[in-house]
XYZ file of C-alpha atoms in Angstrom:
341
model
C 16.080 16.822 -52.274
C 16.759 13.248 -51.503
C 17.735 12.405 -47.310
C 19.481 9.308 -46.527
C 17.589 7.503 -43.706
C 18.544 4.680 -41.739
C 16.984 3.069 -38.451
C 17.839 5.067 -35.448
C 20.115 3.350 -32.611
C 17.055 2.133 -30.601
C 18.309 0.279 -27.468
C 15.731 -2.712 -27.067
C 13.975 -3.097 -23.430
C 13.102 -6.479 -22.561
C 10.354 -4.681 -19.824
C 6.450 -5.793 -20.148
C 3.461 -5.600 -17.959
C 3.754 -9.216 -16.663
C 7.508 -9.078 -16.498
C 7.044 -5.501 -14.018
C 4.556 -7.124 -12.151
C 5.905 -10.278 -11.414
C 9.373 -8.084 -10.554
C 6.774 -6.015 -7.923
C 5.129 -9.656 -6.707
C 9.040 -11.183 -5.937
C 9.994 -7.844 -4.016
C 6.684 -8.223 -1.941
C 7.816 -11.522 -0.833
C 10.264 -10.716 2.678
C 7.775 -7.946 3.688
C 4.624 -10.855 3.541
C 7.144 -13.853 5.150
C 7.582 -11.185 7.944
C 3.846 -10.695 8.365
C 2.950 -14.440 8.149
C 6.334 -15.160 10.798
C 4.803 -11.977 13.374
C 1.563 -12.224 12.811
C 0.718 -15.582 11.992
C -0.581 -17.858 8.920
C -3.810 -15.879 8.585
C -1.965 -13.589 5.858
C -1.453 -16.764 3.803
C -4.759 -17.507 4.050
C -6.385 -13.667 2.779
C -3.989 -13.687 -0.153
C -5.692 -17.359 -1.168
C -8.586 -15.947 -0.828
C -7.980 -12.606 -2.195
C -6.252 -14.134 -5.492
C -8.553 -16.733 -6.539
C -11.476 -13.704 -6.325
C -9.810 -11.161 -8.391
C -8.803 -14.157 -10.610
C -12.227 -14.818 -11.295
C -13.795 -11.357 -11.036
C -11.260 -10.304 -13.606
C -12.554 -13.681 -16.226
C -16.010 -13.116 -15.346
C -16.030 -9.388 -16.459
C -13.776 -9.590 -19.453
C -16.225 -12.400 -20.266
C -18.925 -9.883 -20.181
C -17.243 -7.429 -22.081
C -16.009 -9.974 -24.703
C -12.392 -9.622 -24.162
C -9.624 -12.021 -24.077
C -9.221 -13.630 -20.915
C -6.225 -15.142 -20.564
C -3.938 -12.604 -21.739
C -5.430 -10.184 -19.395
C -4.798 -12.805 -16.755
C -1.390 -13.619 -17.676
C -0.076 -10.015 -17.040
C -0.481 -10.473 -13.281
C -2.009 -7.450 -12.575
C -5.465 -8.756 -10.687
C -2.753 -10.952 -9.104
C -0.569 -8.054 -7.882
C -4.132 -5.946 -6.625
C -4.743 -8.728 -4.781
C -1.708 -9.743 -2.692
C -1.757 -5.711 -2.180
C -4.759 -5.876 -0.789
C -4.951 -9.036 1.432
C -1.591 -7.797 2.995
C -3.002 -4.715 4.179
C -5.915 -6.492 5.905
C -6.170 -7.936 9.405
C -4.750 -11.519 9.380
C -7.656 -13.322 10.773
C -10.453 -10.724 8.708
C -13.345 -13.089 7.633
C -13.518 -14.194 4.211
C -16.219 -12.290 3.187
C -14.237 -9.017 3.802
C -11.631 -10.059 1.763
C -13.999 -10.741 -1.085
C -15.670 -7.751 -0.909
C -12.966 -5.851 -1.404
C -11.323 -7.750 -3.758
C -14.548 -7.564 -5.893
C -14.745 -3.817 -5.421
C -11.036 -3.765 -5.994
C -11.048 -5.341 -9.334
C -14.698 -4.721 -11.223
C -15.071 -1.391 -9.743
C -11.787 -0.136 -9.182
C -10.271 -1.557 -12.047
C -12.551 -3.060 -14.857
C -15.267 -0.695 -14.756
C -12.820 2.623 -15.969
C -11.823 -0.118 -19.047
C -8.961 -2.490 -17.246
C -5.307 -2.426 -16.712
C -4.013 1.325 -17.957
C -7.289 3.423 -17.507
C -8.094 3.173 -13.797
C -7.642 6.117 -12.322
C -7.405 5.157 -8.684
C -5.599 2.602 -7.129
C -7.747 -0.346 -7.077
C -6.116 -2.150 -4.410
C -6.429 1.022 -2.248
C -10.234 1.542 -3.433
C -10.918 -1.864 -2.327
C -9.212 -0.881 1.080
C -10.546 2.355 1.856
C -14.493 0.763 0.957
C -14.075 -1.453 3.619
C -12.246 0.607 6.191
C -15.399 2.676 5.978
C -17.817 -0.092 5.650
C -16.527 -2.459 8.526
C -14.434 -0.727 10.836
C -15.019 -3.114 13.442
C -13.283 -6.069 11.302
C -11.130 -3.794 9.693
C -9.671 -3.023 13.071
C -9.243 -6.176 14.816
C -5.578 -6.835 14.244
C -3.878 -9.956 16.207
C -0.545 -9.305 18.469
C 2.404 -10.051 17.293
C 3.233 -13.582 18.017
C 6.110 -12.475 20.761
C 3.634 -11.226 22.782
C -0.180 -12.764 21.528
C -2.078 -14.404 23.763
C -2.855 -17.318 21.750
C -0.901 -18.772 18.293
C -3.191 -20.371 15.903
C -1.786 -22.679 13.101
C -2.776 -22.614 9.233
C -5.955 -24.790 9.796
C -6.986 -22.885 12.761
C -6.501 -19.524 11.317
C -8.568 -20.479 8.160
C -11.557 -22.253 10.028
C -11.634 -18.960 12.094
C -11.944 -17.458 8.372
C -14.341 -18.907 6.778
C -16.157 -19.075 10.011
C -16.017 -22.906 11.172
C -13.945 -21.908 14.462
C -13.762 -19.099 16.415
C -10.468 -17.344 18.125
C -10.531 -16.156 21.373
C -10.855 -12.153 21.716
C -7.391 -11.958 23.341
C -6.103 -13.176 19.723
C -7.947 -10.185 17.552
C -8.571 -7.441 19.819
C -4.775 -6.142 19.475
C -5.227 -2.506 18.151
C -2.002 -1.151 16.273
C 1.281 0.904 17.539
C -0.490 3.649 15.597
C -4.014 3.393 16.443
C -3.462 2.662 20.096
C -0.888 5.504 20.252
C -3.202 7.984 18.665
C -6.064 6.386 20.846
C -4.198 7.095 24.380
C -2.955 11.073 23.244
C -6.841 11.327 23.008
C -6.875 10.216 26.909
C -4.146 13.164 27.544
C -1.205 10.763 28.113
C 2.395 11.500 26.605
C 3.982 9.448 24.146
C 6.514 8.301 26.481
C 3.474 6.784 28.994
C 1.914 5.514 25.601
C 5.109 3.936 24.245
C 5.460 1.902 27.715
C 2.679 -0.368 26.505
C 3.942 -4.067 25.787
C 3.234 -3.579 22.048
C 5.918 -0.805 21.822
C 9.603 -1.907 21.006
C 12.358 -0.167 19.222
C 11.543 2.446 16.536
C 7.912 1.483 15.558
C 6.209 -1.207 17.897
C 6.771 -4.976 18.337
C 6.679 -6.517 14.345
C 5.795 -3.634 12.853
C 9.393 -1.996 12.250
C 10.006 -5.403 11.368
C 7.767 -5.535 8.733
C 8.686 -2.379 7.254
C 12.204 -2.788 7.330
C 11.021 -5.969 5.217
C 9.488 -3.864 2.455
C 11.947 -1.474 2.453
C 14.387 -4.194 1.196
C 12.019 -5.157 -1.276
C 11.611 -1.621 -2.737
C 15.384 -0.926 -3.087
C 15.318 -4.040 -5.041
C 12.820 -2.817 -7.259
C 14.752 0.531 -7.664
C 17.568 -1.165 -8.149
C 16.196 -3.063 -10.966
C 14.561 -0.091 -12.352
C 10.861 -0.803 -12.032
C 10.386 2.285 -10.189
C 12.059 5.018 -10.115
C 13.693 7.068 -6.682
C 11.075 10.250 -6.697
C 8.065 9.217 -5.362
C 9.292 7.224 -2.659
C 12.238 9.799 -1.852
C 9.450 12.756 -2.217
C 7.177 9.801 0.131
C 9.876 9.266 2.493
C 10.488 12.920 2.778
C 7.079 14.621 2.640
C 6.102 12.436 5.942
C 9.684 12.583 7.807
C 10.373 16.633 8.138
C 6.960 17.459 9.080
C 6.580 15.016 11.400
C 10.387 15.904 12.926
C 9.167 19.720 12.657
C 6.079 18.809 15.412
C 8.075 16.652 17.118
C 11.004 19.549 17.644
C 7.638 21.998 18.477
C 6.079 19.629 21.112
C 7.618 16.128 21.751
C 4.848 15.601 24.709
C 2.093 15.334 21.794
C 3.826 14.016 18.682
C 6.108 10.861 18.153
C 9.514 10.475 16.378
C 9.703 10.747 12.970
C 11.208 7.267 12.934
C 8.260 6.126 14.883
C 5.747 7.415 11.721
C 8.721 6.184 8.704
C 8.384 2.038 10.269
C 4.877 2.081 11.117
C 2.139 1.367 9.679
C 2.139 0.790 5.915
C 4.679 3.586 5.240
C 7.574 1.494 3.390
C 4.239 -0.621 1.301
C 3.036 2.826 0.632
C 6.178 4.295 -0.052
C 7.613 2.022 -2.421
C 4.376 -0.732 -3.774
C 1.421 1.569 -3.832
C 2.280 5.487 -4.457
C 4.381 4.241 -7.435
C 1.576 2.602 -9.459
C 2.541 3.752 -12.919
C -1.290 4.215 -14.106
C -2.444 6.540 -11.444
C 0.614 8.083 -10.198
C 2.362 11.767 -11.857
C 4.055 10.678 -14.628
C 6.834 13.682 -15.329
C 9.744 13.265 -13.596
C 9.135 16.599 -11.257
C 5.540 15.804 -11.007
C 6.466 12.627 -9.175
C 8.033 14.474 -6.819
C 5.627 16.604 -6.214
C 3.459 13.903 -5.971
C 5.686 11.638 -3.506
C 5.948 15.114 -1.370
C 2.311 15.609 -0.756
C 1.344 12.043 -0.229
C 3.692 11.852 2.835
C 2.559 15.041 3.956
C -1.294 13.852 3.630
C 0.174 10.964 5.473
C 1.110 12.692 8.473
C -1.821 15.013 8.324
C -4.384 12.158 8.484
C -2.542 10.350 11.616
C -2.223 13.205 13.102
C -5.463 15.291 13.014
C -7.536 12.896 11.415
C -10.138 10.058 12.068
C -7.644 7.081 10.763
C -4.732 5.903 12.855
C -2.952 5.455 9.550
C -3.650 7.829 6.432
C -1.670 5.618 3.506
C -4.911 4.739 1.711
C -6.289 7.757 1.794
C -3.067 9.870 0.955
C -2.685 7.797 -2.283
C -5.945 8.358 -3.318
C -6.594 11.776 -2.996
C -2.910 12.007 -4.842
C -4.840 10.010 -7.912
C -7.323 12.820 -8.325
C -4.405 15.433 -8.292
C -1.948 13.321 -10.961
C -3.732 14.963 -13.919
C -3.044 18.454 -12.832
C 0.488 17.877 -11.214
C 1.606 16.523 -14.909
C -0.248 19.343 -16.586
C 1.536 21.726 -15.003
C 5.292 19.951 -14.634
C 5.144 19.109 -18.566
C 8.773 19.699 -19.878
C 9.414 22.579 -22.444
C 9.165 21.021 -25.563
C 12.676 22.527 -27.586
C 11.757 25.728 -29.650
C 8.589 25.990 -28.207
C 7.197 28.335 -25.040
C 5.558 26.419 -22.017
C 1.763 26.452 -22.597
């Protein structure tokens, strides 16, 4: 028997991996304009430093392995691991920091599972959490906000301090963070509302910080809006680290903050929408990214409240990496006719 076939009505996509990560660079921009505006032009200065590394980490290892370079450098990705990384460091970190981790990020984190599409962890996050444990001290030593700093370095300033030719005073990195000094003073037995008295405290989340976040929230719902990402993991994100921390808040409101205090702090909305949606090492299935979204949050809240970190994104994203595997394994649709395995 004879079947007529013809060419199915395939609707083309005009999607690639330098045309997604270029879309995820542009919606970074008003979250990194309201770091460099708050916290000064050190940020400018890491994500110099930052790109040009993983620029030439990422040549120098392809080189090794005898790959093409410049298509693997054209797709943006180092680029994108980069400016992820050098955002979530201190403005006024010293270079060397930033290279380390940018070096870890990319030939460890990244080139060393086989590049772009068989990482398993975040490498931008890898980098991170490396150096979080390695130097706390730097990793720590975040400047005031501008509104209230004690000192307002230009560009030249802020990269001679750097790359070490100049020195800031103390009163310009010695600011600890809405999160870090509020989980920092519950230790000392005072209540949030003692702790959010402080003169880094404004609004829902701490002077610049809610700014910040309300910065990369905008750039997120652009990216869901275009379709880069979809709505479950950040929803399930979102979620996961708002009811439990408004169920501990409800329990005991003298030792836990609002839940809008914990949504615009930190790195939530970077986490949320930049970093927990990595397509390589995030569930894949559409329930499994929920699941996954869900349980970062939660880790979220777990680590910043009960554990050693004032913050917990990191962490929570990649301890969901080692449990993507399983959560798809187990959320695999029914294929039609057949029983789930």
């Amino acid at each position: 028997m004879l079947f007529k076939t013809s060419s199915g009505p395939f609707q083309n996509s005009d999607n690639s991996v330098s045309r997604i990560m270029r879309r995820v660079i542009y919606a970074l921009i008003p979250g990194v304009l309201a770091q460099y505006l708050i916290f000064g032009p050190g940020v400018i200065v890491n994500i110099g430093i930052a790109v040009l590394t993983a620029s030439m980490a990422e040549a120098m290892v392809l080189g090794l392995r005898k790959r093409p370079i410049l298509p693997a450098l054209s797709d943006y990705s180092a680029i994108l691991t980069a400016l992820l990384l050098a955002i979530a460091l201190p403005a006024h970190a010293p270079f060397w920091v930033t290279v380390f981790g940018t070096l870890f990020a990319i030939v460890i984190g990244k080139q060393l599972y086989g590049g772009i599409g068989y990482n398993p962890f975040n490498p931008a996050m890898l980098g991170y959490a490396v150096l979080l444990i390695s130097f706390p001290r730097q990793m720590t030593a975040w400047q005031a906000p501008w509104e209230i700093a004690a000192q307002h370095p230009g560009l030249r300033e802020a990269f001679e301090h750097i790359i070490g030719l100049h020195t800031l005073t103390a009163d310009a990195l010695g600011q600890a963070t809405p999160l870090d000094h509020f989980k920092t003073q519950l230790g000392l037995a005072k209540s949030p509302d003692e702790i959010q008295s402080a003169s880094i405290y404004a609004g829902l989340a701490g002077k610049g910080w809610q700014s910040v976040n309300l910065c990369y929230l905008a750039g997120g719902l652009w990216l869901l809006k275009k379709g880069v990402i979809g709505w479950q993991i950040p929803a399930g994100f979102l979620a996961g680290l708002f009811f439990p921390a408004l169920f501990f808040f409800l329990l005991d409101a003298a030792h836990y903050p609002t839940p809008l205090f914990h949504l615009f702090g930190g790195a939530t909305m970077l986490g949320a929408f930049f970093i927990a949606t990595d397509p390589v090492t995030a569930a894949v299935t559409v329930r499994g990214r929920l699941i996954y979204g869900v349980l970062a949050g939660v880790l979220v809240f777990t680590i910043r409240s009960w554990g050693g970190y004032p913050d917990g994104v990191a962490f929570a994203v990649l301890l969901m990496n080692l449990a993507a595997p399983t959560i798809d394994n187990y959320t695999r649709p029914r294929v039609y006719g057949h029983e789930r395995a």
